[in-house]
Structure formats: C-alpha cells, structure tokens
DNA sequence: TAACAGAGAAAAAAA
DNA sequence: TTCTCTGTTA
C-alpha cells in the first residue's frame, strides 16, 4: 500500500487541528471496529472525511482500500468534495457512494457472475409499480384483491430481509398467492433484464455470498469501511456490510461451509459506523436501529465514541431536545452540550386556527428579516406536506419569497421519463416497461385494445411485447404498430457513432416529443426540461464514459434536485424529514398538535410514538439560535375543520425553557365555524368559547351524551384539556 | 381517443 | 380540500 505523496506542511497535523478530544480519538482510531454515536451538530461529516484523509495521508491505506457508504447522493458528493479539499487525491479512485450506487458499481463490474445482462436497467419505484400492474394484468389477477402497492411492498420487504420468493414462508392462501406473484415478478424482471432498487442490494449481496473468490478479493481489498447514518441501514444493508467486511453471516450456512472448505482466514475490515439512534426516523421504510446493537455484538465492538459536543445550537435549544428525547426508552444514551450560552428561550405560540398560525409565522419572519436575517437561513418545518398550503398562501399574500422542498424531481418528470423510455428502447428493445410508456406517446393511434392483443401474443409466446409487435399480430392497428417498430429501428440504426447528447437529441426529435410539447400550450416548461436533458447528457460524458446504459443507470439512481424556485433569498419550507441534516438560524416548528405531531396513525403504538418523538428531536436540533414552536387549536384537514390540543411533546419540554408568546390569549377571538355534529341542546358546540370558575376560559373541542349525561371536552390552554359533566361543572358560554 | 364526472383517500421518502 | 384513479360519454 503506497502512501499518498504529500506536499507542503505535514498533512496529518494540519488535518487534525481544531478537533475536540472525542473527534480526534475517532479520527485516529486504529483498525478496529468502532461505533461513533454522533449527536446532532457534533461534526459528524467532518470526522468521517478527516478520518479518510488521515488514513490516506499517513499511508496506512491506499485509496483502493477504502469504502465509504452513505444514503444520499448529496451526502456522498459532500464527502468526496471535502476529502479532495483536504488531500490532493483523485476522488474517483475512492469507493465512496450510496449503497445503491456502490452495488450498481459492483454489478456492472461483475454482471456475468451476478447473472445479469451487461446492459441491465434499473427500475425506480414508479417503474417497479408499473411493472407490477402489468404483471397482474397479464396473469389476470384481481387487483382489488391484490393491490399492486401491497404486492410491491411485499416483494421489497422480503428482498430487504434477504428472502427470495422460494424462501418466503406462507401459511395461508393469501400469502401463498403473494409468494407466487413475487416469483412471477422475478421471472418477468429476468426476462426483461431489469432490476429494482432492492434487487441491486440483494443481487450484490448474493454475488458476494456465493462467489468465494470474488468475496475474498474484496475482503482483501477493503481494509476500512466507513458507514454514514448507520441508524438508517436496513437488515439487508447490514448483512451486505458484514459480508464485505469479512464477517461470516450466521444466517447463511452455505457461507460457513465455503469458508471452512477454503480454510482461509478472512481478513476483517475495520468498520467505522457513524450514527445516532436518536435521529432514527426511517423505520417506516425499513431502517432497523437494532443494527447498532447487533453491530456491537457481532463485531465485538470495544470502541464506542460519543460525540456530544454540539457546535450548532444555543443551550436552551439543546436542553429542550435533551429533555424531550429522555422520554424514549432503550436509547444508547447521549446528552448534547455546548460551550455557547443558553440563548433565547423557545418561543411558543398557540393560534386559534391554522390561518392565524401562518400569519404568526409571516409576522415573525418579516420581523427577523427586517433585523437583517437572511430568509434562506430560516425554515418553516411541518409534519406533513398538506400543511404547507396554508403557509404558502399567507407567505404569498405577504409577498415573502419562499421555497418549498419536496415534489417532483428532474428525472421523475413525465417528459423526461418519456425521453428516457425512448433511450431505453434504443438500448434494449425487450424493455416492456419502456415500450408501453411511449408506444402511444405522442399519440399514434395505438389504443388499449391493440396493447391487450400485443400483450396476449407476447405472453403466449413467452417473449417481449416488442417481439409481438414485430410479428405483426396487432389486428386493426397493425399499420400503426408497424410504424412504431420502424421508428425505433430507425433510431437504433442511427445510434451507432452518435455521442450520448446527440443520441438524446435524436430521440426527443424523432419520437415526436419535441413537436408534441411545442404544440402544447402548456408545454413550454417541458420543452426547457428536454433541452436540459440534452445538457445533462453532455455534462455526463465529460466525467463518465459515453454510454447510454451508464447514463440511464445514473438517471435512476440520482433523480436530481427537488423542484425549487430560482436562487433568490427565500424562506425554506419543508417537512421535518426533509430537514434532517440541515441547520438554520431560525426554525419554526408548526402544527405541534396531538393527531398531527405525533400523527394519528402512530398514536396507538408506543414504538411509533418514539419515532415521532425522535422526529421532534430532529426538528428542534435544526435550530441554531431561534426556535419557534407553534400550534393551532383548529385547522382545515381533509376539507374539514379539526380541533386539537397541544402535542404531548410540548409538555415534555421543561416549562422554564419556554416563553409563551400569547398566554392568556382570548379564545373568543376565534371565528365562528359550523358545528361538526348536530347542534347540541346545551349550545356548547365544538369551537364555542366557555368559562370555568377554576380553569378559566377555554374552547369546546368535543362533547357527547344528552340531558343529564351530557359531557363536554374543553381545552383550557394552560390548565389543560378536561372532560366535564355539564350537570355538575359550572360552565358558562362566553359571547 | 380524450375530456369529464364521481368516488375515495389523504404521513414521512432515498435510491 | 384536493389529488388520483376509474369508468363513462362525446
């Protein structure tokens, strides 16, 4: 292993400057398995990149010996950028990427051993769903009884547990059928030469598991494996890591045999797992926090380092976050601290309605902005996307520029997907997914009936729809189908000798996409996007091989930026999930109400409540200096006014850290609303303001019973929420 | 084939 | 409320 040539002052000392003792210890660990519990804002990325730079610059390992894995392309890119800023190194020789990106790399290199066609295509989740719908149709399965989404989930969940169809246990007819469909789906994918996201993982896992020489090669090669966001790994990803690290997999007897047979001692890579169990918010998509404990025991981890010093937030914000998260059980344990002062208290605002809440945000943002705070350094966070509407409306009215995260991304747009489908067909005519997407777009007179016929022919002969189309079994529309076949054949014939951007240009022109959107009065944006696709292809060939297949793979793996307004100074709006990893001077956490945050769907399950609490923890720790928490007593939800009370999470934050901006707020100011139920005879409809001699004023949020048995539930704000028997309680209607 | 009406559902999301 | 899906109609 050669050392990296170093120019200038000794790299290692300047590298390590400014690290705190824990960070330094983590960065300079010897080759042992280690778990780094990195709290929010504790300099996690810095530790990861500095460790890689340190390992390289001290000559302990060559770039080939390092594998670093992340979840998002953004994180991977950031890591590469920061490493190359610290070291004069060709970043491309490093294996740094997402799980899926690295698996793709592995499978492209060893496609034959993995049993894949050389030009295999990657299905994104929309493609996968389409493929499943097509399968169900082909098999004549009632999709009411077997919803495509459920089947997709079934398949992915099993793959993520490392189970092939034949390994699925089924005790009832329903599961037996799902299992059967899983098998059929795999067959279809194999025939079409496509792999879905979960398959990328599973296939490369199996490749390493079943191919001893290959595994030994990579075991010998990767001496240091670094994992970012380890708490977000799923079971399959963890097993994949174990395999790469040279750990035998107890779940897999075959592997044990191979290893005894070869008699080789497997060298074990030093796995450096960085994560934070308190920020695990992706259980719903398969993340298994338990991997952190499993890692400790499976690898006999002796080194656990806690990065608890926070460089982001003021003390009060950290205290609030710490206090909140202690309500979770079974944590690995961590307490953030800072050298900064306590700072401002957390400002709490209880609004009468979602409109008023939005208005509050507008007013505060405007005030902060007037004081010189950049809008882009402020964020409004919410639990669910539906909440953004009211906020956007108020911001728009106030003329405050804002940017909403989420929504469609570049490679997910329909015009882009259409263009890519033509490219896919050029690369592989057997790709039924791609064919069906564009055979009649732009419209060329090939309707459903024709497609059904083609589908039947294909099924009958066990071939692709393309084959069926070529053989001319298209009934009345045979001519139209023939023209389509000719169109694609023509493109394929011209493809030779064209560069990738030229090919993209050709595809969008000859397919008629360009003309179609030119004639479409709302097609202007789409035309621009198609132009951008050509530029993207041009950019791609600058840094990569001129290969359609590689370009398509990248398009699937990196869907591109979320839709966002052009780069002026704008307030940031996003879900709490989307905010993970980001930080802002001021954060507005909105909708902190029972039923919304924690969400209704998690209220009956302690595990889910804990995940919601971690989500709140993530939200709070995004703020550097100012944190606002707001809630609304009533809000429009699904077209109905819904009344709610403050979130339990709010009461889990010590009162002395909070500053209620509108304590003693008069609920009578609430606009009249239609009662939810028939008006009760006592007149205490939902939303009515009432007064109680002891609890003060409040708002009726529910009632039941009649006559002597009548009860009403009242939100008294500071005094809490109470059910009161009307017959006894001295309640009076205000106003 | 395309436009339209009515039903039903609505948590979060990377690759 | 608003989006998406399905089935119907011109």
XYZ file of C-alpha atoms (C1' of nucleotides) in Angstrom:
760
model
C 0.000 0.000 0.000
C 1.607 3.206 -1.123
C 1.492 6.414 0.820
C -0.071 9.399 -0.815
C 2.537 11.970 -1.767
C 2.196 14.947 0.479
C 3.209 18.440 -0.442
C 3.653 21.335 1.933
C 3.400 21.023 5.708
C 2.791 17.616 7.276
C -0.761 16.847 6.330
C -1.694 14.916 9.435
C -1.061 17.702 11.903
C -2.945 20.375 9.999
C -5.705 17.889 9.298
C -6.258 17.278 12.951
C -6.234 20.904 14.015
C -9.309 22.045 15.821
C -10.746 18.641 16.584
C -12.098 18.102 20.071
C -10.742 15.116 22.051
C -13.562 12.769 21.071
C -13.420 13.736 17.427
C -9.656 13.319 17.475
C -9.955 9.895 19.066
C -12.451 8.808 16.436
C -10.434 10.164 13.524
C -7.210 8.494 14.622
C -8.597 5.131 15.715
C -6.525 2.114 14.749
C -8.020 -0.581 12.519
C -10.689 -1.781 14.947
C -14.448 -1.942 14.615
C -15.911 1.194 16.135
C -19.283 2.735 16.772
C -19.387 6.505 16.719
C -22.510 7.920 18.312
C -22.620 11.285 16.659
C -25.204 13.645 18.066
C -26.862 16.332 16.007
C -24.454 19.105 15.076
C -21.438 17.305 16.530
C -19.277 17.482 13.424
C -20.043 14.021 12.104
C -19.215 14.635 8.459
C -16.011 16.306 9.446
C -14.993 13.265 11.479
C -15.772 10.915 8.605
C -13.902 12.839 5.965
C -10.990 13.698 8.221
C -10.590 10.070 9.139
C -10.388 9.076 5.495
C -7.927 11.882 4.810
C -5.894 10.891 7.852
C -5.779 7.204 6.890
C -4.623 8.116 3.416
C -2.149 10.822 4.298
C -0.424 8.732 6.936
C -0.028 5.990 4.364
C -1.961 3.406 6.358
C -4.054 2.518 3.373
C -4.268 3.326 -0.317
C -7.408 4.816 -1.859
C -8.376 1.362 -3.164
C -8.551 0.073 0.385
C -11.336 2.393 1.459
C -15.074 2.027 1.090
C -17.389 4.704 2.420
C -21.121 4.400 2.141
C -23.953 6.884 2.612
C -27.678 7.024 1.926
C -27.995 10.008 -0.326
C -26.054 11.179 -3.338
C -25.840 14.562 -1.705
C -24.016 13.143 1.304
C -21.707 11.095 -0.909
C -20.841 14.113 -3.012
C -20.237 16.256 0.012
C -17.903 13.637 1.433
C -15.912 13.463 -1.801
C -15.682 17.225 -2.049
C -14.439 17.560 1.486
C -11.895 14.799 1.111
C -10.463 16.317 -2.035
C -10.317 19.655 -0.264
C -8.095 18.091 2.391
C -5.972 15.896 0.153
C -4.560 16.141 -3.327
C -6.227 12.972 -4.484
C -8.189 11.713 -7.411
C -11.563 11.340 -5.754
C -12.794 8.904 -8.368
C -10.463 6.143 -7.255
C -12.236 6.046 -3.907
C -15.272 3.850 -3.430
C -17.493 6.490 -1.901
C -21.167 6.355 -2.722
C -24.644 5.344 -1.754
C -25.495 1.726 -1.001
C -27.281 1.519 -4.322
C -24.590 3.354 -6.212
C -21.879 1.031 -4.924
C -23.982 -2.052 -5.597
C -24.549 -0.812 -9.110
C -20.793 -0.367 -9.499
C -20.211 -3.898 -8.277
C -22.848 -5.417 -10.526
C -21.646 -3.536 -13.605
C -18.167 -4.924 -12.978
C -19.366 -8.484 -12.368
C -22.574 -8.641 -14.342
C -21.804 -12.098 -15.647
C -21.142 -13.586 -12.214
C -24.279 -11.899 -10.949
C -26.323 -13.482 -13.710
C -27.363 -10.191 -15.255
C -27.291 -8.931 -18.822
C -24.470 -6.489 -19.391
C -26.830 -3.621 -20.086
C -29.256 -4.276 -17.245
C -31.587 -1.396 -16.486
C -32.650 -0.060 -13.118
C -36.299 0.380 -12.232
C -37.151 3.249 -9.962
C -40.186 2.793 -7.730
C -42.605 4.222 -10.285
C -41.240 1.825 -12.913
C -41.500 -1.024 -10.464
C -45.114 -0.270 -9.701
C -45.905 -0.096 -13.402
C -44.187 -3.435 -13.925
C -46.239 -4.984 -11.149
C -49.510 -3.636 -12.521
C -48.611 -5.060 -15.889
C -47.805 -8.414 -14.322
C -51.129 -8.593 -12.516
C -52.941 -7.749 -15.692
C -51.029 -10.373 -17.641
C -51.842 -13.025 -15.068
C -55.431 -11.877 -14.897
C -55.223 -11.268 -11.164
C -57.869 -9.163 -9.498
C -56.001 -6.047 -8.428
C -58.732 -5.225 -5.954
C -57.847 -8.322 -4.020
C -54.121 -7.901 -4.608
C -53.433 -4.160 -4.723
C -50.249 -3.500 -6.721
C -48.878 -1.306 -3.957
C -49.302 -4.034 -1.396
C -47.608 -6.535 -3.641
C -44.761 -4.135 -4.241
C -44.356 -3.684 -0.532
C -44.453 -7.442 -0.009
C -41.736 -8.005 -2.594
C -39.499 -5.211 -1.383
C -39.906 -6.109 2.274
C -38.895 -9.683 1.550
C -35.949 -8.653 -0.552
C -34.833 -6.346 2.225
C -34.870 -9.292 4.572
C -32.738 -11.171 2.057
C -35.529 -13.577 1.105
C -36.113 -14.870 -2.394
C -39.617 -15.962 -3.335
C -38.966 -19.617 -2.569
C -37.757 -18.704 0.908
C -40.939 -16.904 1.869
C -42.971 -18.756 4.453
C -46.642 -18.921 3.662
C -49.284 -20.377 5.946
C -52.374 -19.092 4.259
C -53.730 -18.894 0.742
C -53.327 -15.165 0.542
C -49.627 -15.235 1.359
C -49.173 -18.242 -0.899
C -50.560 -16.207 -3.742
C -48.345 -13.218 -2.922
C -45.382 -15.528 -2.858
C -46.385 -16.896 -6.248
C -46.658 -13.375 -7.622
C -43.246 -12.479 -6.198
C -41.851 -15.394 -8.152
C -43.622 -14.339 -11.325
C -42.357 -10.799 -10.859
C -38.780 -12.016 -10.613
C -39.260 -14.045 -13.755
C -40.588 -11.002 -15.569
C -37.649 -8.872 -14.424
C -35.187 -11.519 -15.531
C -36.826 -11.763 -18.937
C -36.715 -8.002 -19.397
C -33.246 -7.533 -17.990
C -34.263 -5.070 -15.288
C -33.563 -4.794 -11.573
C -35.385 -2.757 -8.959
C -33.699 -0.882 -6.125
C -33.972 -3.684 -3.594
C -32.681 -6.113 -6.198
C -29.478 -4.104 -6.604
C -28.755 -4.731 -2.951
C -29.895 -8.316 -2.799
C -28.184 -9.321 -6.015
C -24.825 -7.949 -4.994
C -25.243 -9.462 -1.540
C -25.808 -12.863 -3.136
C -22.953 -12.293 -5.532
C -20.541 -11.820 -2.661
C -22.074 -14.593 -0.610
C -21.980 -17.243 -3.295
C -18.801 -16.341 -5.069
C -15.946 -17.113 -2.683
C -13.041 -15.890 -4.846
C -14.781 -12.617 -5.522
C -15.647 -12.153 -1.897
C -12.111 -12.886 -0.832
C -10.858 -10.389 -3.373
C -12.974 -7.599 -1.928
C -12.329 -8.694 1.637
C -8.642 -8.377 0.986
C -9.128 -5.084 -0.757
C -11.353 -3.026 1.530
C -9.446 -2.601 4.757
C -11.516 0.298 6.037
C -15.272 0.507 5.696
C -16.986 3.688 6.831
C -20.736 3.960 7.163
C -22.675 7.183 7.468
C -26.153 7.367 9.063
C -25.749 3.826 10.324
C -29.070 4.004 12.186
C -30.839 4.142 8.827
C -29.487 0.862 7.479
C -31.928 -1.954 6.846
C -31.251 -5.595 7.577
C -30.002 -6.433 4.110
C -27.659 -3.473 4.025
C -26.216 -4.570 7.337
C -25.644 -8.101 6.109
C -24.087 -6.741 2.936
C -21.692 -4.716 5.080
C -20.845 -7.741 7.182
C -20.068 -9.763 4.114
C -17.858 -7.055 2.653
C -16.123 -6.660 5.974
C -15.299 -10.359 6.023
C -17.697 -11.352 8.779
C -19.390 -14.660 8.259
C -23.118 -14.464 8.208
C -24.666 -16.774 10.781
C -27.938 -16.690 8.879
C -26.263 -18.298 5.953
C -24.911 -21.783 6.456
C -23.600 -22.059 2.902
C -21.116 -19.335 3.538
C -19.790 -21.030 6.632
C -19.108 -24.147 4.582
C -17.304 -22.284 1.872
C -15.053 -20.677 4.375
C -14.173 -23.904 6.135
C -13.590 -25.525 2.759
C -11.125 -22.920 1.585
C -9.606 -22.914 5.021
C -8.749 -19.282 4.594
C -8.798 -16.822 7.385
C -10.933 -13.980 6.249
C -9.310 -10.664 6.982
C -11.699 -8.401 8.768
C -12.086 -4.827 7.641
C -12.213 -2.068 10.204
C -15.820 -0.944 10.160
C -16.316 2.628 11.308
C -20.047 3.046 11.857
C -21.286 6.567 12.463
C -24.846 7.046 13.538
C -27.309 8.455 16.008
C -30.084 6.255 17.352
C -31.935 9.383 18.462
C -32.226 10.516 14.860
C -33.615 7.279 13.509
C -36.715 8.431 11.654
C -36.937 5.969 8.796
C -38.279 2.792 10.365
C -41.254 3.095 8.020
C -39.026 2.461 5.051
C -37.222 -0.476 6.591
C -34.474 1.101 8.662
C -33.549 -1.057 11.622
C -31.994 0.807 14.561
C -31.342 -2.610 16.067
C -28.410 -2.840 13.653
C -26.489 -0.601 16.034
C -26.714 -3.080 18.874
C -26.194 -6.024 16.533
C -23.085 -4.351 15.226
C -21.718 -4.020 18.747
C -22.166 -7.690 19.467
C -21.462 -9.204 16.026
C -18.199 -7.317 15.691
C -17.368 -7.437 19.414
C -17.044 -3.681 19.345
C -14.761 -2.424 22.093
C -14.707 1.159 20.974
C -17.772 3.313 21.299
C -17.147 7.019 20.992
C -19.789 9.594 21.775
C -19.663 12.921 20.029
C -21.807 15.001 22.321
C -20.392 18.453 21.977
C -22.723 20.401 19.766
C -21.413 23.232 17.599
C -24.748 24.320 16.271
C -27.293 25.417 18.827
C -27.622 27.578 21.879
C -28.059 25.902 25.262
C -31.802 26.252 25.703
C -32.449 24.560 22.401
C -30.203 21.650 23.316
C -31.761 21.381 26.766
C -35.176 21.154 25.199
C -34.019 18.470 22.781
C -32.294 16.504 25.538
C -35.310 16.694 27.828
C -37.660 15.572 25.107
C -35.640 12.592 23.989
C -35.178 11.201 27.507
C -38.835 10.148 27.268
C -37.756 7.405 24.880
C -36.765 4.031 26.257
C -33.884 1.816 25.211
C -31.628 4.536 23.914
C -27.929 4.015 23.570
C -27.660 7.181 25.630
C -26.247 10.572 24.793
C -26.547 14.108 26.050
C -25.716 17.075 23.897
C -23.904 20.043 25.389
C -22.439 23.264 24.136
C -19.913 25.893 25.108
C -22.320 28.506 23.831
C -24.612 30.466 26.124
C -28.190 29.467 26.927
C -29.521 31.964 24.447
C -33.143 32.802 23.855
C -35.988 30.769 25.299
C -38.075 28.720 22.908
C -40.981 30.804 21.727
C -44.329 29.092 21.768
C -47.409 30.360 20.014
C -50.841 28.836 20.306
C -53.019 30.053 17.482
C -56.771 29.768 17.207
C -56.568 28.448 13.676
C -54.091 27.332 11.055
C -54.621 30.698 9.349
C -53.604 32.522 12.445
C -50.599 30.258 12.862
C -49.486 31.017 9.328
C -49.970 34.726 9.957
C -47.825 34.457 13.057
C -45.038 32.837 11.051
C -45.299 35.565 8.429
C -45.087 38.315 11.028
C -42.123 36.822 12.842
C -40.228 36.018 9.668
C -40.763 39.523 8.413
C -39.544 40.954 11.690
C -36.398 38.800 11.706
C -35.777 39.642 8.084
C -36.068 43.323 8.882
C -33.454 42.831 11.578
C -31.108 41.569 8.882
C -31.643 37.836 8.995
C -31.466 36.190 5.575
C -34.676 34.410 4.617
C -32.700 31.429 3.380
C -31.375 30.928 6.888
C -34.869 30.447 8.268
C -37.027 27.389 7.873
C -40.636 26.517 8.462
C -40.996 22.840 9.293
C -44.129 20.734 9.331
C -45.001 17.109 9.875
C -46.941 16.523 6.686
C -46.887 18.140 3.271
C -50.552 19.085 3.398
C -49.706 21.728 5.978
C -47.668 23.754 3.532
C -50.709 25.065 1.679
C -51.926 27.487 4.328
C -48.388 28.658 4.982
C -47.737 29.228 1.309
C -50.933 31.169 0.969
C -50.050 33.505 3.823
C -46.476 33.949 2.562
C -47.725 34.698 -0.907
C -50.179 37.280 0.398
C -47.397 38.897 2.361
C -45.080 38.908 -0.636
C -42.386 36.945 1.168
C -40.325 34.776 -1.177
C -40.260 31.143 -0.137
C -39.118 27.795 -1.461
C -40.896 24.514 -0.869
C -38.883 21.306 -0.792
C -40.377 18.075 -1.965
C -42.407 17.265 -5.002
C -41.225 16.151 -8.387
C -37.581 15.848 -9.193
C -35.932 16.298 -12.545
C -35.727 12.696 -13.695
C -39.212 11.985 -12.366
C -40.931 14.449 -14.684
C -43.131 12.885 -17.287
C -41.412 14.429 -20.308
C -38.033 13.276 -19.018
C -39.326 9.788 -18.304
C -40.755 9.648 -21.801
C -37.490 10.696 -23.378
C -35.586 8.187 -21.260
C -38.005 5.459 -22.280
C -37.039 6.014 -25.920
C -33.396 5.794 -24.906
C -34.118 2.597 -23.048
C -35.735 1.110 -26.082
C -32.734 2.044 -28.158
C -30.543 0.273 -25.605
C -32.831 -2.697 -25.184
C -35.992 -3.334 -27.173
C -37.075 -6.058 -24.787
C -37.806 -3.445 -22.121
C -41.592 -3.758 -21.976
C -41.909 -1.048 -19.344
C -40.271 1.486 -21.601
C -42.157 0.309 -24.650
C -45.553 0.575 -23.032
C -44.749 4.018 -21.763
C -44.146 5.504 -25.177
C -45.719 3.227 -27.777
C -48.623 5.634 -27.866
C -46.979 8.812 -26.699
C -47.082 11.052 -28.591
C -50.393 9.601 -29.755
C -50.034 7.459 -32.827
C -53.280 5.520 -32.862
C -52.330 2.539 -30.770
C -55.081 2.062 -28.226
C -55.765 -0.209 -25.318
C -57.315 -2.947 -27.394
C -54.187 -3.175 -29.523
C -51.965 -3.254 -26.481
C -54.010 -6.049 -24.972
C -53.635 -8.047 -28.160
C -49.904 -7.468 -28.213
C -49.689 -8.412 -24.563
C -51.533 -11.656 -25.168
C -49.315 -12.549 -28.082
C -46.202 -11.819 -26.046
C -47.460 -13.911 -23.152
C -48.461 -16.738 -25.453
C -45.042 -16.973 -26.969
C -43.176 -16.046 -23.801
C -41.448 -13.125 -25.456
C -41.401 -9.378 -25.153
C -44.049 -7.024 -26.447
C -41.517 -5.762 -28.951
C -41.295 -9.239 -30.463
C -45.060 -9.404 -30.613
C -45.175 -6.024 -32.299
C -42.621 -7.130 -34.878
C -44.514 -10.295 -35.685
C -47.458 -8.144 -36.691
C -50.201 -9.657 -34.541
C -51.729 -6.288 -33.928
C -55.138 -6.610 -35.519
C -56.614 -3.440 -36.952
C -53.819 -1.173 -35.799
C -51.125 -3.284 -37.460
C -50.061 -0.371 -39.614
C -49.609 1.995 -36.671
C -47.677 -0.631 -34.748
C -45.506 -1.247 -37.787
C -44.684 2.450 -37.996
C -43.669 2.459 -34.327
C -41.393 -0.532 -34.849
C -39.836 1.240 -37.804
C -39.379 4.406 -35.802
C -37.429 2.596 -33.098
C -35.475 0.511 -35.600
C -34.584 3.724 -37.379
C -33.295 5.304 -34.190
C -31.308 2.220 -33.351
C -29.720 2.222 -36.782
C -28.659 5.856 -36.410
C -27.484 5.457 -32.833
C -24.156 3.999 -33.897
C -21.474 6.597 -33.932
C -23.540 9.217 -32.162
C -22.383 10.716 -28.901
C -24.723 10.471 -25.953
C -26.019 14.048 -26.152
C -26.559 13.639 -29.881
C -28.467 10.475 -29.250
C -30.679 12.155 -26.681
C -31.350 14.959 -29.123
C -32.216 12.454 -31.815
C -34.572 10.553 -29.540
C -36.581 13.586 -28.481
C -36.808 14.862 -32.043
C -37.627 11.702 -33.950
C -40.008 10.391 -31.316
C -42.130 13.473 -31.863
C -41.845 14.572 -28.219
C -40.392 17.906 -29.236
C -43.168 18.632 -31.675
C -45.812 17.466 -29.251
C -44.742 19.846 -26.500
C -44.204 22.656 -28.978
C -47.869 22.411 -29.927
C -48.979 22.021 -26.342
C -49.841 25.421 -24.940
C -48.559 24.406 -21.531
C -45.538 22.590 -22.877
C -43.019 25.413 -22.570
C -41.519 24.221 -19.291
C -41.392 20.682 -20.586
C -39.523 21.779 -23.686
C -36.995 23.512 -21.495
C -36.597 20.389 -19.422
C -35.979 18.324 -22.520
C -33.284 20.780 -23.511
C -31.832 20.402 -20.046
C -31.791 16.675 -20.537
C -29.513 17.138 -23.535
C -27.229 19.353 -21.460
C -27.277 16.791 -18.664
C -26.134 14.179 -21.164
C -23.382 16.491 -22.361
C -22.242 17.032 -18.798
C -22.407 13.315 -18.143
C -19.989 12.414 -20.924
C -17.499 14.916 -19.576
C -16.976 12.933 -16.382
C -18.023 9.465 -17.495
C -17.837 7.057 -20.332
C -20.044 7.850 -23.289
C -22.530 5.104 -22.504
C -26.313 5.191 -22.708
C -26.581 2.386 -20.195
C -24.484 4.232 -17.617
C -26.437 7.416 -18.217
C -29.747 5.630 -17.702
C -28.458 3.999 -14.534
C -27.431 7.370 -13.199
C -30.816 8.802 -14.061
C -32.489 6.091 -11.990
C -30.078 6.356 -9.100
C -29.948 10.133 -8.953
C -33.362 11.511 -9.647
C -31.915 15.002 -9.406
C -32.876 18.089 -7.480
C -36.240 18.630 -5.963
C -38.271 21.306 -7.599
C -37.185 24.620 -6.205
C -37.605 28.218 -7.264
C -34.612 30.012 -8.736
C -31.930 31.052 -6.310
C -33.046 34.234 -4.686
C -33.070 34.690 -0.927
C -36.105 32.690 0.111
C -37.649 31.241 3.231
C -37.300 27.465 3.351
C -40.419 25.301 3.717
C -40.098 21.572 4.217
C -41.191 18.537 6.175
C -39.255 17.602 9.283
C -37.947 14.542 7.459
C -36.545 16.678 4.685
C -34.830 18.916 7.233
C -32.664 16.164 8.635
C -29.024 17.063 8.230
C -29.747 20.764 7.686
C -29.485 23.728 10.035
C -30.922 27.217 10.176
C -30.560 30.351 12.232
C -34.270 30.272 12.993
C -36.647 27.348 12.844
C -40.443 27.439 13.023
C -41.811 24.080 14.021
C -45.504 24.256 13.184
C -48.538 22.118 13.858
C -47.280 20.733 17.157
C -50.613 19.147 17.982
C -51.859 15.753 19.027
C -53.002 13.916 15.951
C -50.676 15.779 13.679
C -47.383 15.535 15.521
C -47.464 12.809 16.781
C -49.539 11.770 13.826
C -52.858 9.983 14.361
C -51.517 6.819 12.760
C -48.858 6.382 15.404
C -50.832 7.267 18.475
C -51.672 3.711 19.474
C -48.239 2.234 19.039
C -45.504 3.065 21.583
C -42.780 2.291 19.024
C -44.210 4.737 16.536
C -44.669 7.365 19.206
C -40.977 7.054 19.963
C -40.145 7.536 16.312
C -42.361 10.615 16.254
C -40.501 11.884 19.295
C -37.180 11.352 17.554
C -38.625 13.279 14.654
C -39.435 16.145 17.004
C -35.903 15.860 18.337
C -34.526 16.184 14.826
C -36.727 19.225 14.237
C -35.609 21.008 17.394
C -31.927 20.373 16.792
C -32.084 22.057 13.379
C -32.167 25.492 15.032
C -29.003 27.405 15.754
C -30.310 30.450 17.601
C -34.056 30.713 17.471
C -36.685 28.078 17.803
C -40.389 28.734 17.498
C -42.986 26.115 18.244
C -46.498 26.804 17.124
C -49.814 25.030 17.180
C -53.354 25.749 16.124
C -56.487 24.920 18.074
C -58.306 24.289 14.845
C -57.198 23.586 11.329
C -58.584 22.538 7.973
C -57.747 18.929 7.380
C -59.192 16.898 4.526
C -61.730 19.609 3.934
C -62.979 19.554 7.483
C -62.225 21.699 10.457
C -60.470 19.697 13.052
C -59.892 20.715 16.641
C -56.880 19.583 18.531
C -54.851 20.087 21.635
C -51.173 20.731 22.184
C -48.823 17.865 21.423
C -47.570 15.752 24.305
C -44.085 16.603 23.067
C -44.594 20.213 24.042
C -45.294 19.222 27.628
C -42.147 17.108 27.647
C -40.046 20.235 27.290
C -39.350 21.894 30.662
C -41.599 24.888 31.174
C -38.695 27.184 32.083
C -37.225 26.826 28.606
C -40.429 28.028 27.028
C -41.755 31.502 26.517
C -45.428 31.526 25.660
C -45.970 34.424 23.333
C -49.702 34.503 23.826
C -50.551 33.048 27.203
C -53.915 34.258 28.275
C -54.867 34.555 24.679
C -58.640 35.096 24.338
C -60.247 32.183 22.548
C -63.340 34.290 21.934
C -61.496 35.822 19.018
C -61.968 32.593 17.157
C -64.078 32.909 14.036
C -67.415 31.143 14.144
C -67.396 27.745 12.493
C -70.016 25.252 11.592
C -70.524 22.666 14.303
C -69.250 19.232 13.457
C -72.224 17.391 14.881
C -75.834 18.466 15.060
C -76.017 21.386 17.433
C -76.314 20.041 20.971
C -79.213 21.300 23.066
C -76.843 22.816 25.634
C -75.399 25.094 22.961
C -71.835 24.067 23.663
C -70.910 23.266 20.127
C -67.382 22.455 19.121
C -65.395 25.640 18.891
C -67.557 27.536 21.359
C -65.780 29.590 23.995
C -66.615 28.773 27.582
C -65.583 29.907 31.023
C -64.998 27.848 34.150
C -64.555 29.329 37.655
C -61.365 27.375 38.296
C -59.837 26.628 34.883
C -60.556 29.953 33.257
C -61.583 30.315 29.630
C -61.363 27.550 27.088
C -62.650 26.151 23.856
C -65.037 23.223 23.454
C -63.339 20.553 21.415
C -65.819 17.688 21.784
C -68.980 16.591 23.537
C -71.200 13.572 23.921
C -74.314 12.429 25.728
C -77.524 14.401 26.208
C -79.537 15.756 29.116
C -78.096 14.791 32.495
C -75.465 12.599 30.861
C -74.045 15.359 28.710
C -70.288 15.831 28.814
C -68.105 18.348 27.066
C -64.393 18.302 26.461
C -62.764 21.671 26.866
C -59.293 22.879 26.064
C -58.364 25.357 28.791
C -54.976 26.053 27.320
C -52.621 26.401 30.253
C -54.947 24.498 32.585
C -55.113 21.570 30.205
C -57.851 19.623 28.498
C -60.762 18.342 30.587
C -63.915 16.323 30.163
C -66.600 17.933 32.263
C -70.093 16.769 33.152
C -72.406 19.645 32.269
C -74.737 18.785 35.075
C -72.064 19.459 37.710
C -69.417 21.714 36.204
C -70.154 25.428 36.400
C -69.519 26.088 32.756
C -70.804 29.185 31.070
C -70.810 30.120 27.439
C -68.768 33.198 26.629
C -70.026 35.504 23.895
C -59.070 8.965 -28.025
C -59.880 12.496 -24.964
C -62.469 15.018 -21.872
C -65.109 14.730 -17.785
C -67.544 13.278 -13.650
C -67.822 10.829 -9.392
C -65.601 8.103 -5.772
C -62.270 7.541 -2.394
C -58.353 8.609 0.202
C -55.099 11.833 2.275
C -47.686 10.614 6.927
C -42.938 10.605 6.110
C -39.108 9.163 1.446
C -33.774 7.798 -0.571
C -32.153 5.062 -4.282
C -59.861 20.474 0.349
C -57.599 18.435 -3.362
C -55.432 14.874 -5.836
C -55.723 10.468 -8.203
C -57.992 6.780 -10.212
C -61.769 4.729 -12.828
C -65.476 4.452 -15.717
C -68.451 6.877 -18.834
C -69.580 9.777 -22.594
C -68.943 12.721 -26.845
